[in-house]
Short mmCIF file of C-alpha atoms and ligand atoms in Angstrom, two decimals:
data_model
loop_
_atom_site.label_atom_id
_atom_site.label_comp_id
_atom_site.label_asym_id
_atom_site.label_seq_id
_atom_site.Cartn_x
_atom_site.Cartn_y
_atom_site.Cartn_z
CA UNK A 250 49.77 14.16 -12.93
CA UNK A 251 46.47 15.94 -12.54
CA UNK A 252 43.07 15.56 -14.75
CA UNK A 253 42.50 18.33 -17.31
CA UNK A 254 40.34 21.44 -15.80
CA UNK A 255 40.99 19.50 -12.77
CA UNK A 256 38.20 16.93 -13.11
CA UNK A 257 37.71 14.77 -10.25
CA UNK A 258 38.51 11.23 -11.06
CA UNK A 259 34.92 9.69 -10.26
CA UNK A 260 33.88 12.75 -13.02
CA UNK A 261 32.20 12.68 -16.69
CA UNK A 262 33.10 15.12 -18.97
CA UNK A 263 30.45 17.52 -19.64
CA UNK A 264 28.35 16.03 -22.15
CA UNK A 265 25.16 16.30 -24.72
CA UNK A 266 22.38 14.26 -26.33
CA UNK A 267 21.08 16.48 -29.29
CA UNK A 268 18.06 14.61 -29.80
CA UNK A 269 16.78 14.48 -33.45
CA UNK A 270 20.20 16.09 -34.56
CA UNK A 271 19.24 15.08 -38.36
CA UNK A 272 15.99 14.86 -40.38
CA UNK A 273 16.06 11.64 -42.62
CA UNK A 274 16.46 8.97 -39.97
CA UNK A 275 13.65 7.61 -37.80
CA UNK A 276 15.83 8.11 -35.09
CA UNK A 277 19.10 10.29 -34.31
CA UNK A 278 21.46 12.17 -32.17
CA UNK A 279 24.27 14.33 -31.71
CA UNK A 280 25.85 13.02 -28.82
CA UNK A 281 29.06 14.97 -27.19
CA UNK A 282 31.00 13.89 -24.51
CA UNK A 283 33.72 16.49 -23.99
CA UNK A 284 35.61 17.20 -26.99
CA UNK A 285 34.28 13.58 -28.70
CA UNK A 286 31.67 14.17 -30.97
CA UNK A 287 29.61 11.37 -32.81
CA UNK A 288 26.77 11.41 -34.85
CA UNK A 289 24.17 8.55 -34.13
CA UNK A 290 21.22 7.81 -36.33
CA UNK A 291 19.22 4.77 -36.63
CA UNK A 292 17.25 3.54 -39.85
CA UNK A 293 14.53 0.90 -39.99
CA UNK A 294 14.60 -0.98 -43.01
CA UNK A 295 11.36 -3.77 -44.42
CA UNK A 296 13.90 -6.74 -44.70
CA UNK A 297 15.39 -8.82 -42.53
CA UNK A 298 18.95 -10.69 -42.83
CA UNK A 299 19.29 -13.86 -44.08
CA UNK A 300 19.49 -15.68 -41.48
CA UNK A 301 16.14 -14.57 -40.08
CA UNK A 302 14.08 -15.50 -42.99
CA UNK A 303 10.65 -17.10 -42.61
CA UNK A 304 10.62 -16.16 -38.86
CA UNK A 305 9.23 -13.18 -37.27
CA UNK A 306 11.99 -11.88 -35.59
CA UNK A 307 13.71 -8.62 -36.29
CA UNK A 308 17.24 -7.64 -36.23
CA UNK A 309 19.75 -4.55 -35.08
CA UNK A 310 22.98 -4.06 -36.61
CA UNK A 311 25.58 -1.05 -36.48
CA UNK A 312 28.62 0.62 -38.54
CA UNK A 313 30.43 2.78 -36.98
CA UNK A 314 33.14 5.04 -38.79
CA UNK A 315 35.45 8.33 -38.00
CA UNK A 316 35.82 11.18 -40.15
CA UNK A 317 39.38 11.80 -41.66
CA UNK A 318 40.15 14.92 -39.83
CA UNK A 319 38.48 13.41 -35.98
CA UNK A 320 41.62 13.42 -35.35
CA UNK A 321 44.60 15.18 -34.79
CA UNK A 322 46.15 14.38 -37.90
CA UNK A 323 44.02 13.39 -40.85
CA UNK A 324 43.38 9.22 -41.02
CA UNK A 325 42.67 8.11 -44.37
CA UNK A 326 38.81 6.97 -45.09
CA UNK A 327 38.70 3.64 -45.53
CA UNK A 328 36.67 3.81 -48.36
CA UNK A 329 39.74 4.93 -50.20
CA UNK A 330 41.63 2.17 -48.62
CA UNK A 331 38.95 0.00 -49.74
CA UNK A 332 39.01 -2.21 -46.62
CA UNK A 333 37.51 -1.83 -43.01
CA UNK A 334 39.91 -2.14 -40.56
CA UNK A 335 39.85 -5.09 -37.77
CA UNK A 336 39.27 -2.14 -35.07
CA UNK A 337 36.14 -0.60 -36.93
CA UNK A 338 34.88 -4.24 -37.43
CA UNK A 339 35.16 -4.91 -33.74
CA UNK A 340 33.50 -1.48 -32.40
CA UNK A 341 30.65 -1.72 -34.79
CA UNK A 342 29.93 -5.41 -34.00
CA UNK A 343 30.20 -3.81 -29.99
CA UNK A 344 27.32 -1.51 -30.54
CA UNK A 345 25.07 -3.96 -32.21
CA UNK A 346 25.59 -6.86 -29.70
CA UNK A 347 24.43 -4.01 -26.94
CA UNK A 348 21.58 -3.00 -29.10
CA UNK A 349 20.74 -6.18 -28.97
CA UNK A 350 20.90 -6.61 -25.59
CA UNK A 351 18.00 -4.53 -24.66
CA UNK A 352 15.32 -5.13 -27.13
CA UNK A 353 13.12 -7.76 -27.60
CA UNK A 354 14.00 -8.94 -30.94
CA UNK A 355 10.30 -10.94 -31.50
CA UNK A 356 8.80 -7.81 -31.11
CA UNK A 357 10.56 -5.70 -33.14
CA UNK A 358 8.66 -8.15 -35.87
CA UNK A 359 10.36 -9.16 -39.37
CA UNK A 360 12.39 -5.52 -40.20
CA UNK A 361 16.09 -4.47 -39.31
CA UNK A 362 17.59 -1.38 -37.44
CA UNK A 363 20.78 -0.45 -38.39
CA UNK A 364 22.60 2.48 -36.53
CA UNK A 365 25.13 4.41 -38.38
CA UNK A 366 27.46 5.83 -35.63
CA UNK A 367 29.74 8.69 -37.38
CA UNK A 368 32.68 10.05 -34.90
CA UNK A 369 33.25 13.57 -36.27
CA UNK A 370 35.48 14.45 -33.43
CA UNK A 371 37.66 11.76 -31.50
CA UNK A 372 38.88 12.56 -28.21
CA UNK A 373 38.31 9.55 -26.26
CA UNK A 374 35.63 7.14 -25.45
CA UNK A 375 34.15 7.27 -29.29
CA UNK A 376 32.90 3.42 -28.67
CA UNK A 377 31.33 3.83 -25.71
CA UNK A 378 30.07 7.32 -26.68
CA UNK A 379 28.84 5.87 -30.08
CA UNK A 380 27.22 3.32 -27.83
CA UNK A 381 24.84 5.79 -25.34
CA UNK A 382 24.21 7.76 -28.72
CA UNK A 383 22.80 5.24 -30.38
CA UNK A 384 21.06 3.73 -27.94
CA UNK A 385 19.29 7.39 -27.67
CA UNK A 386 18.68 7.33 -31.71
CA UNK A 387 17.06 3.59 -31.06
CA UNK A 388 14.82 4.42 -28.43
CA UNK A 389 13.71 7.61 -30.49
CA UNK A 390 13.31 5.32 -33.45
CA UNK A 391 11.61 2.92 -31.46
CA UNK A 392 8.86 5.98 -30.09
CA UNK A 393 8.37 6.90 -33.13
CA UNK A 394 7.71 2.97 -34.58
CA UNK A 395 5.04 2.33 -32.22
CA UNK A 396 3.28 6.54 -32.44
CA UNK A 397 3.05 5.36 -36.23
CA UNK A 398 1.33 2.16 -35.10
CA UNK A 399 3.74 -0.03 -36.71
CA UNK A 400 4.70 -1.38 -33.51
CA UNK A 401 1.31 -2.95 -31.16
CA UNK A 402 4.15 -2.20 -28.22
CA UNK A 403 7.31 -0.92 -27.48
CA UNK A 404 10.05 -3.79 -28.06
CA UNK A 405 12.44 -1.61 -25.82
CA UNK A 406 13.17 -3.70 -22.29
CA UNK A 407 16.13 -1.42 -20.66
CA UNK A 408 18.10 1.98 -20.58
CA UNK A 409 21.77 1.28 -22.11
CA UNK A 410 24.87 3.50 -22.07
CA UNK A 411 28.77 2.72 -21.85
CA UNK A 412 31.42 4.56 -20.67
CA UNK A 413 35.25 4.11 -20.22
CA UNK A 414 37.68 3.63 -17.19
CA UNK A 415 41.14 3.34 -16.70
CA UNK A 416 44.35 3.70 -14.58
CA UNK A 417 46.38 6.67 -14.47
CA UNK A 418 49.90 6.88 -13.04
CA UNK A 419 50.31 8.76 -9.93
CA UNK A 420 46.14 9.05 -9.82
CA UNK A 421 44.92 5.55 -9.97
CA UNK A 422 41.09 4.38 -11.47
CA UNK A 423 39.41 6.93 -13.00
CA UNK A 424 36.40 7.81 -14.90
CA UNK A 425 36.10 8.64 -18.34
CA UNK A 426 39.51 8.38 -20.18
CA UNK A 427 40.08 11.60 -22.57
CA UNK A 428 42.71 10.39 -25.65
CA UNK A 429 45.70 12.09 -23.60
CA UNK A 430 44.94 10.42 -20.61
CA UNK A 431 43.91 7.05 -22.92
CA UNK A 432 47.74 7.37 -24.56
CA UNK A 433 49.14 7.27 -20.56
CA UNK A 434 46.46 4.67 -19.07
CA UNK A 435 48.14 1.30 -18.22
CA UNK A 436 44.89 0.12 -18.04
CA UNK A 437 42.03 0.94 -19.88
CA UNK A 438 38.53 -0.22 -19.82
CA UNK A 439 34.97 -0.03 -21.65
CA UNK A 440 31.96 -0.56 -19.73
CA UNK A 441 28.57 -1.13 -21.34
CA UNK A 442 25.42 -1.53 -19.16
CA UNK A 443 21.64 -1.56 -18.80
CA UNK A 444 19.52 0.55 -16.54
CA UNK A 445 18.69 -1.80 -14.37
CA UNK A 446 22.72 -2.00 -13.72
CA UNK A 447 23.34 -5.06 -15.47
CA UNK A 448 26.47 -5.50 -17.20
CA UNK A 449 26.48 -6.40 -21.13
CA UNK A 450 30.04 -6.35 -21.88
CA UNK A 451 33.43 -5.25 -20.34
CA UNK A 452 36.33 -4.89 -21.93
CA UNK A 453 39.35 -4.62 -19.82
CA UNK A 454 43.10 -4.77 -20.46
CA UNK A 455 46.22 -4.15 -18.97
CA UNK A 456 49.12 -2.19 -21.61
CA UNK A 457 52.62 -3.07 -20.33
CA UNK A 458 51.00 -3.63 -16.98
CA UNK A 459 48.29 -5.55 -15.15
CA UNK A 460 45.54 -4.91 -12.36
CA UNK A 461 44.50 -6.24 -9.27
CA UNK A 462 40.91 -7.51 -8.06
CA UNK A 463 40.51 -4.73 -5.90
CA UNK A 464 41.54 -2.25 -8.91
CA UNK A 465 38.85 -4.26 -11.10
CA UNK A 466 36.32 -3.21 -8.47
CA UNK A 467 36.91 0.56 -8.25
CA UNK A 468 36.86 0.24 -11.69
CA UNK A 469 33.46 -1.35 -11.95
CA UNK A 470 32.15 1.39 -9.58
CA UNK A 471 33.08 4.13 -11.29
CA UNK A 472 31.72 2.80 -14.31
CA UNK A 473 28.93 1.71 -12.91
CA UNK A 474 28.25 5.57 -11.41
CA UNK A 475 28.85 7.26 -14.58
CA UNK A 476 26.90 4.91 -16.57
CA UNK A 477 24.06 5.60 -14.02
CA UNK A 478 24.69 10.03 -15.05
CA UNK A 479 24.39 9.17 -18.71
CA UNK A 480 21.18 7.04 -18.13
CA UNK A 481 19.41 9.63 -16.00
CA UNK A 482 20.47 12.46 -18.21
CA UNK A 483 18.43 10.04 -21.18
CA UNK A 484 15.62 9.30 -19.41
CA UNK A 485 15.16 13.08 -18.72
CA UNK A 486 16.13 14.09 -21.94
CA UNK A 487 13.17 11.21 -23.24
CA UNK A 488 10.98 12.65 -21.07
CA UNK A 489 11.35 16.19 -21.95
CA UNK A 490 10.69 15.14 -25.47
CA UNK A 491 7.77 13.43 -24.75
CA UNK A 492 5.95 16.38 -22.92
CA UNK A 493 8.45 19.67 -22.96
CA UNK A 494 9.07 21.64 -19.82
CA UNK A 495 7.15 24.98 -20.40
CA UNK A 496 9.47 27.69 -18.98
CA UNK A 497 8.14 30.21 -21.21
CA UNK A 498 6.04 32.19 -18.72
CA UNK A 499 9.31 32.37 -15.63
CA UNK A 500 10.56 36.19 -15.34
CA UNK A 501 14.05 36.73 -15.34
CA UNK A 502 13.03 37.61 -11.78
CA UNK A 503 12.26 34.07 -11.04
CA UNK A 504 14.92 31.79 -9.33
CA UNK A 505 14.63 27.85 -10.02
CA UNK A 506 15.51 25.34 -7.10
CA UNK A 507 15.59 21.54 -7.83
CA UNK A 508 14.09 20.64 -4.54
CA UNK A 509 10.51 18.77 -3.30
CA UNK A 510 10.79 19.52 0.42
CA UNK A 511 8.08 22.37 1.21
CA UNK A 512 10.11 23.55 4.28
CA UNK A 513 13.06 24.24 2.49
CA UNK A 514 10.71 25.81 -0.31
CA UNK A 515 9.28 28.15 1.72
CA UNK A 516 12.82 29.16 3.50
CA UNK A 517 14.23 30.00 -0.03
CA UNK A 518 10.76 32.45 -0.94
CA UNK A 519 11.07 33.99 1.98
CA UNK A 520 14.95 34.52 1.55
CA UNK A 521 14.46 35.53 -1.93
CA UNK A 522 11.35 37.75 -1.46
CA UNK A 523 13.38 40.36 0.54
CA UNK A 524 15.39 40.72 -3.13
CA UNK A 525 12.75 40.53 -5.43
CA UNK A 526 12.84 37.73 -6.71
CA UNK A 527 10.43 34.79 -6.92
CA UNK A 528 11.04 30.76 -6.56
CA UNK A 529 9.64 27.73 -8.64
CA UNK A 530 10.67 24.73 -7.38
CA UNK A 531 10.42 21.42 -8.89
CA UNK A 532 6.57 21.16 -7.16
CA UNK A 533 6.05 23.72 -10.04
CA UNK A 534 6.99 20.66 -12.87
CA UNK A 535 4.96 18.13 -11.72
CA UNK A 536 6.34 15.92 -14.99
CA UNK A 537 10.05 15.93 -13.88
CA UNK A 538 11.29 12.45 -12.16
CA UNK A 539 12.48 12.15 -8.91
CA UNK A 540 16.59 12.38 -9.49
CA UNK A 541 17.84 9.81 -6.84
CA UNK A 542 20.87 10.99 -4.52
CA UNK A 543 23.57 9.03 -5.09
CA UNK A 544 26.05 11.10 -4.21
CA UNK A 545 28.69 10.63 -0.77
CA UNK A 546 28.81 13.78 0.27
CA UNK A 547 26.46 17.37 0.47
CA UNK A 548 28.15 18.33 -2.73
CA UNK A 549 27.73 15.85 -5.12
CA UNK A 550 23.70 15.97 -3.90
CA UNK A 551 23.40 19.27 -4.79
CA UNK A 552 25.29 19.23 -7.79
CA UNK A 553 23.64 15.94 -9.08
CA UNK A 554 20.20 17.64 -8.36
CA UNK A 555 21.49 20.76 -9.46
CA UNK A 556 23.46 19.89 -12.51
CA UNK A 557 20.32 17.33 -14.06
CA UNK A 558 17.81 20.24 -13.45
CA UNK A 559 19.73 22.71 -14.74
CA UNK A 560 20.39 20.62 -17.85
CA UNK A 561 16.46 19.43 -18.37
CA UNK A 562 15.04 23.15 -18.03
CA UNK A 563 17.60 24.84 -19.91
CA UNK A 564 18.17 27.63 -17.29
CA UNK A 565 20.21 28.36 -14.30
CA UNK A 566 18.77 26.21 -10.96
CA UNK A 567 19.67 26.09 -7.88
CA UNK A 568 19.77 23.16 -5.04
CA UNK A 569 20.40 22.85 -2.09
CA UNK A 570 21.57 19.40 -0.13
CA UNK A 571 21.79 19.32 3.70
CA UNK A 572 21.43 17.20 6.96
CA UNK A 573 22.19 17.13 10.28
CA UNK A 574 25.59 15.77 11.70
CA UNK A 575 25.36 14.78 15.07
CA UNK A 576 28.48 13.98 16.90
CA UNK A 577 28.03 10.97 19.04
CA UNK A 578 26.68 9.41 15.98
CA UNK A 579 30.12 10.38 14.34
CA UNK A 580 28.26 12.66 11.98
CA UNK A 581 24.89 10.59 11.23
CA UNK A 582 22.35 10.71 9.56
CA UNK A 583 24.18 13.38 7.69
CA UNK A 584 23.83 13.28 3.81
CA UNK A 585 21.19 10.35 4.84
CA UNK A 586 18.90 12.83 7.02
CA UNK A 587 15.73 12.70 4.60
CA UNK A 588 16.03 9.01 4.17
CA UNK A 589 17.23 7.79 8.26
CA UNK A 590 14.49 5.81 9.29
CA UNK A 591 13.49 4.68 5.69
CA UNK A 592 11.44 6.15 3.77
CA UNK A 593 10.98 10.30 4.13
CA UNK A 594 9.16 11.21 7.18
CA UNK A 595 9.86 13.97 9.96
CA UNK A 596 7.97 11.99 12.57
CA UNK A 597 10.39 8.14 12.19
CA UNK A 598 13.15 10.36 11.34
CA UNK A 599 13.20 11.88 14.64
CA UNK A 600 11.72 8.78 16.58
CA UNK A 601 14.65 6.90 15.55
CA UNK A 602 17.13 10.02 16.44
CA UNK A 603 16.01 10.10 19.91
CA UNK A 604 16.15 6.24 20.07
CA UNK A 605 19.84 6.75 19.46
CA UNK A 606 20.38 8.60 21.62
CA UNK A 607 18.85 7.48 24.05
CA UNK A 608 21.08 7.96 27.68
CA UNK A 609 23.87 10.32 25.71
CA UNK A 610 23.89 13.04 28.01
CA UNK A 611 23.11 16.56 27.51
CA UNK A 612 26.99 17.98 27.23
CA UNK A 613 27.31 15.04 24.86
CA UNK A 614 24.40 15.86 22.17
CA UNK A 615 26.25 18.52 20.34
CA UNK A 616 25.50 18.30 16.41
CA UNK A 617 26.17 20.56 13.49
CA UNK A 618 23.38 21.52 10.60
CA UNK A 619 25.11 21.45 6.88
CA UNK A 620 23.83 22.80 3.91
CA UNK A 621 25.55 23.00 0.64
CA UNK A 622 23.99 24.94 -2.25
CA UNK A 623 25.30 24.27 -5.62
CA UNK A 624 24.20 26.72 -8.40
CA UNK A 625 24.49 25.43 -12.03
CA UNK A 626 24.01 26.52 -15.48
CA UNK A 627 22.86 24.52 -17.96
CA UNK A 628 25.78 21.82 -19.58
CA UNK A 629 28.84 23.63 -17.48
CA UNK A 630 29.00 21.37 -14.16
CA UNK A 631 32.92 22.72 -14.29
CA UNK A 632 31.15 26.21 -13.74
CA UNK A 633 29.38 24.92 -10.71
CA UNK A 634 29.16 27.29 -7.64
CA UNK A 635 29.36 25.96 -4.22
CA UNK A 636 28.78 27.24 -0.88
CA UNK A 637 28.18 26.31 2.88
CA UNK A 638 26.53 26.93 5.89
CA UNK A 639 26.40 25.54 9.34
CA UNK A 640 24.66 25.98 12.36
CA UNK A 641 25.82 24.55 15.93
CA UNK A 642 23.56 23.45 18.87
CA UNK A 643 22.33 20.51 20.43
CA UNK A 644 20.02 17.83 20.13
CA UNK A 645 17.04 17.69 22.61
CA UNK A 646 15.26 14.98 24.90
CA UNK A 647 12.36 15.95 23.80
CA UNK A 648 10.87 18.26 20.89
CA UNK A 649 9.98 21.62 21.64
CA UNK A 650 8.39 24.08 19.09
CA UNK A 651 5.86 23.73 15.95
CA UNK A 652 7.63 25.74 13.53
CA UNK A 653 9.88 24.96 10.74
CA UNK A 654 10.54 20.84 9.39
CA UNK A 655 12.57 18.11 9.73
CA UNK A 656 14.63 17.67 12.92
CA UNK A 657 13.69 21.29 13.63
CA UNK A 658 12.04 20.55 17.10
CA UNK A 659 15.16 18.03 18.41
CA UNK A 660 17.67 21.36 17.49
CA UNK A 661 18.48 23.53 20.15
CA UNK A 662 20.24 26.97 19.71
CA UNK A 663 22.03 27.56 22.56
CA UNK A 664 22.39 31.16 22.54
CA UNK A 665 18.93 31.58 22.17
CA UNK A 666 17.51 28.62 24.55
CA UNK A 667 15.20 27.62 21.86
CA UNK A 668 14.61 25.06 19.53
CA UNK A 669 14.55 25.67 15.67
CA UNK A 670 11.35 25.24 15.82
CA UNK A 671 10.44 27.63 18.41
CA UNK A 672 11.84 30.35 16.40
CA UNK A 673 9.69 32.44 13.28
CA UNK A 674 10.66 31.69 9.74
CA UNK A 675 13.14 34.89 9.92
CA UNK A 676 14.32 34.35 13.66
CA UNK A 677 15.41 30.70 12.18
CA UNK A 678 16.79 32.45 8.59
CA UNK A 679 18.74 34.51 10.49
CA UNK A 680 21.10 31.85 12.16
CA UNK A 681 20.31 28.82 10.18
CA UNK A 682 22.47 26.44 7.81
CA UNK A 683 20.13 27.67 5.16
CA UNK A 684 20.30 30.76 5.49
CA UNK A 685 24.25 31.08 6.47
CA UNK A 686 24.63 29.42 2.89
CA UNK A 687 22.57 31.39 1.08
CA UNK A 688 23.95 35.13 2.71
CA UNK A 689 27.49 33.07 1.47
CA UNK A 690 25.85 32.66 -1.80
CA UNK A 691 24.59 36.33 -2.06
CA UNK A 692 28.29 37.91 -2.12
CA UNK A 693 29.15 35.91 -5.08
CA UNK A 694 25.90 34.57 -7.22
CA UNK A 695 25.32 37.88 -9.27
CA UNK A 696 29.12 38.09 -10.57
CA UNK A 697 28.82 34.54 -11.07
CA UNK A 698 25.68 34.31 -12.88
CA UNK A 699 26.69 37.15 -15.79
O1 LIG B 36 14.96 20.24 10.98
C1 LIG B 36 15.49 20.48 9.92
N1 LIG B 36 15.68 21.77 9.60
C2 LIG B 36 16.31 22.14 8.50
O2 LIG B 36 16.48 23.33 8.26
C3 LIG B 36 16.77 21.09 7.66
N2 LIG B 36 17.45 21.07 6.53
C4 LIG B 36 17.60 19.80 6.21
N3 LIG B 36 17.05 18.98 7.12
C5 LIG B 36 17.00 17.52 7.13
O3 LIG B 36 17.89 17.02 6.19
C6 LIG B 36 17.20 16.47 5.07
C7 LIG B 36 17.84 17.00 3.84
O4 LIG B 36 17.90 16.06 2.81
P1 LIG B 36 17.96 16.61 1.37
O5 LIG B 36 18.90 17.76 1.32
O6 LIG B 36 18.18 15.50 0.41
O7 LIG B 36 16.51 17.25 1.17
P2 LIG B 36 15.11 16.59 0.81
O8 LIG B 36 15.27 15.20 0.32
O9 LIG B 36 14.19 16.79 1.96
O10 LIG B 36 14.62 17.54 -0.38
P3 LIG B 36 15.31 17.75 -1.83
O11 LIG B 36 15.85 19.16 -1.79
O12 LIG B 36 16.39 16.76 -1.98
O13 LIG B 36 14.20 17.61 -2.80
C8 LIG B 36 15.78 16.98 5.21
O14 LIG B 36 14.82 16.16 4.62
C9 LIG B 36 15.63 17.07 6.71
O15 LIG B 36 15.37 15.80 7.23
C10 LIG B 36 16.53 19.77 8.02
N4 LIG B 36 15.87 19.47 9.14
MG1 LIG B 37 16.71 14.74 -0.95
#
């Protein structure tokens, strides 16, 4: 059995947040995650239930519903059954408990929410979809409560998004069930959780078949990782909303690349320059959060990095992720090279590189410089395009050069007798990581990019 498009099994579908999809409700959103397709929106009514009466605090509740023809074959409303059935019941009472979970109900004062969550297209995961969408629709509702001053303060006190996980045969846990895959899980799970990465409610059951302790835990990380995607990919989304990225003045001469680091910003200009064209790099958006690297190898980096920025600008970005391997560390720092001694900085990074190895011997310091540059398009990760580059040498006693960044001065190129950073900005482009990735990248990105 393999995934469909041959998704990875720690891999989302491709997915939306249309924010402000409709224009009655104080909050709403079109929310798409692969072929599902649900319609969020979230009212705020003057009353509060009865229950709550004579006390200050406010309330959320949700309904939650699927159109006739969501599915493959057309379901009967239940209006024209006149009933509800027990499964609508218990996903609508699902989304309001999480709601619930992360607002401060006191504050919200004496008024109700209620979030309407309307599954136009079923294909998998409409709870947990419903779930991140209307989460979205309250926090825009929320925004919007406290702009109008009818809020002192934002009642809001996490992120919130769910996702679902399951056991395939032949593949094992997986991310993201789609309904074929749901129909052949023999176990299937929903996971709903805040931003800070606490868990509000699992639901987890075995179908002619049960799962281990150890399965439970892959499960839980996967989750855990996707739910983490669909909460950055809000937060951005919030933020964009909140002050929109001006791309209005970038040429269609003007390359994007989701990275901070100066040195690598300056390799890429001077790279690009020869063609043309002319870099912005996320310096050039002050506004746009840091996107944290959570990935386990080059190529999720870049495509996390990649993928988010390419989604939040709305046009094509490139990233690049890279580190140095060094093989009597058995390929540390690696994907942790920014990051080695702690925080980001050149100086501890290479301290701590030269404490390690301290009395390897010369014939024994060989390492390996990786790059991987991941172009994306906006909203198609499954169009991502990936390259490489590497560069050998060996890593000094002591640094030589003032050029380049990073571990530059620790890297000498043997067939040259210098370091990296004894070499000119071309000198290095010419036999680099970077730049082996990016001449990779050159015989393919302008076919790719049509
Ligand atoms: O001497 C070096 N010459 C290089 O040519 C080079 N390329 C990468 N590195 C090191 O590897 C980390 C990458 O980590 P990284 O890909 O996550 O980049 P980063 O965090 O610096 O920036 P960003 O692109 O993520 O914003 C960097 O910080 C550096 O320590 C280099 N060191
Ligand atoms: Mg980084």
């Amino acid at each position: 059995m393999q995934r469909n498009h041959n998704r990875g099994t720690a891999e989302l579908r491709p997915f939306e947040i249309t924010a402000n999809y409709l224009k009655n409700p104080e909050g709403s959103v079109l929310m798409t995650l692969g072929a599902t397709k649900v319609i969020c929106s979230v009212s705020v009514e003057d009353s509060q239930p009865p229950f709550l009466r004579g006390t200050e605090k406010g309330w959320i509740s949700a309904e939650y519903s699927m159109l006739p023809r969501a599915t493959k074959e057309r379901t009967r409303r239940e209006a024209t059954k006149g009933r509800q059935t027990g499964r609508t019941i218990e996903i609508q009472r699902l989304i309001g408990r999480a709601l619930r979970a992360v607002v401060d109900l006191e504050k919200l004062g004496p008024r109700s929410l209620v979030a309407d969550c309307d599954v136009i297209q079923a294909d998998g995961g409409t709870r947990t979809a419903s779930i991140t969408g209307a989460f979205f629709a309250l926090k825009l509702a929320l925004a919007r409560l406290v702009t109008n001053k009818v809020l002192p303060e934002n009642p809001l006190k996490d992120d919130l998004a769910a996702i679902s996980v399951g056991i395939l045969p032949e593949i094992g846990p997986v991310l993201d069930l789609e309904a074929s895959e749901d129909q052949q899980a023999s176990v299937d799970m929903n996971i709903v959780m805040t931003g800070q990465g606490e868990f509000i409610e699992l639901q987890g059951t075995g179908e002619e078949a049960t799962f281990s302790g150890s399965q439970l835990n892959e499960l839980l990380y996967l989750g855990t990782k996707g739910i983490e995607q669909l909460i950055t990919a809000q937060r951005y989304q919030f933020d964009k909303l909140q002050h929109p990225y001006d791309t209005s003045d970038l040429s269609q001469n003007t390359v994007v690349i989701a990275t901070r680091n100066a040195g690598k910003a300056s390799e890429f200009k001077a790279m690009f320059a020869s063609d043309g064209l002319q870099v912005k790099t996320l310096n050039d958006f002050p506004d746009l959060p840091e996107i944290e690297e959570t990935g386990k190898t080059f190529e999720e980096n870049a495509r996390l990095k990649a993928d988010t920025i390419a989604r939040v600008l709305d046009l094509p970005v490139l990233a690049d992720d890279s580190g140095l391997q060094v093989a009597a560390l058995h390929g540390r720092p690696g994907i942790y090279s920014a990051r080695y001694a702690g925080d980001h900085n050149d100086a501890a990074n290479n301290a701590k590189l030269l404490y390690e190895l301290t009395g390897v011997p010369k014939e024994k310091r060989n390492a390996t410089f990786h790059t991987t540059l991941v172009f994306a398009k906006p909203n198609q990760p499954e169009n991502d395009l990936v390259v490489d580059g590497e560069v050998n040498g060996y890593i000094l006693g002591i640094p030589r050069g003032d050029n380049g960044f990073g571990y530059d001065p620790l890297f000498l190129v043997p067939e040259l007798d210098k370091s990296l950073a004894e070499l000119t900005a071309d000198e290095k482009n010419k036999i680099s990581h970077r730049g082996n990735a990016l001449r990779n990248l050159e015989k393919v990105w302008r076919d790719w990019l049509k």
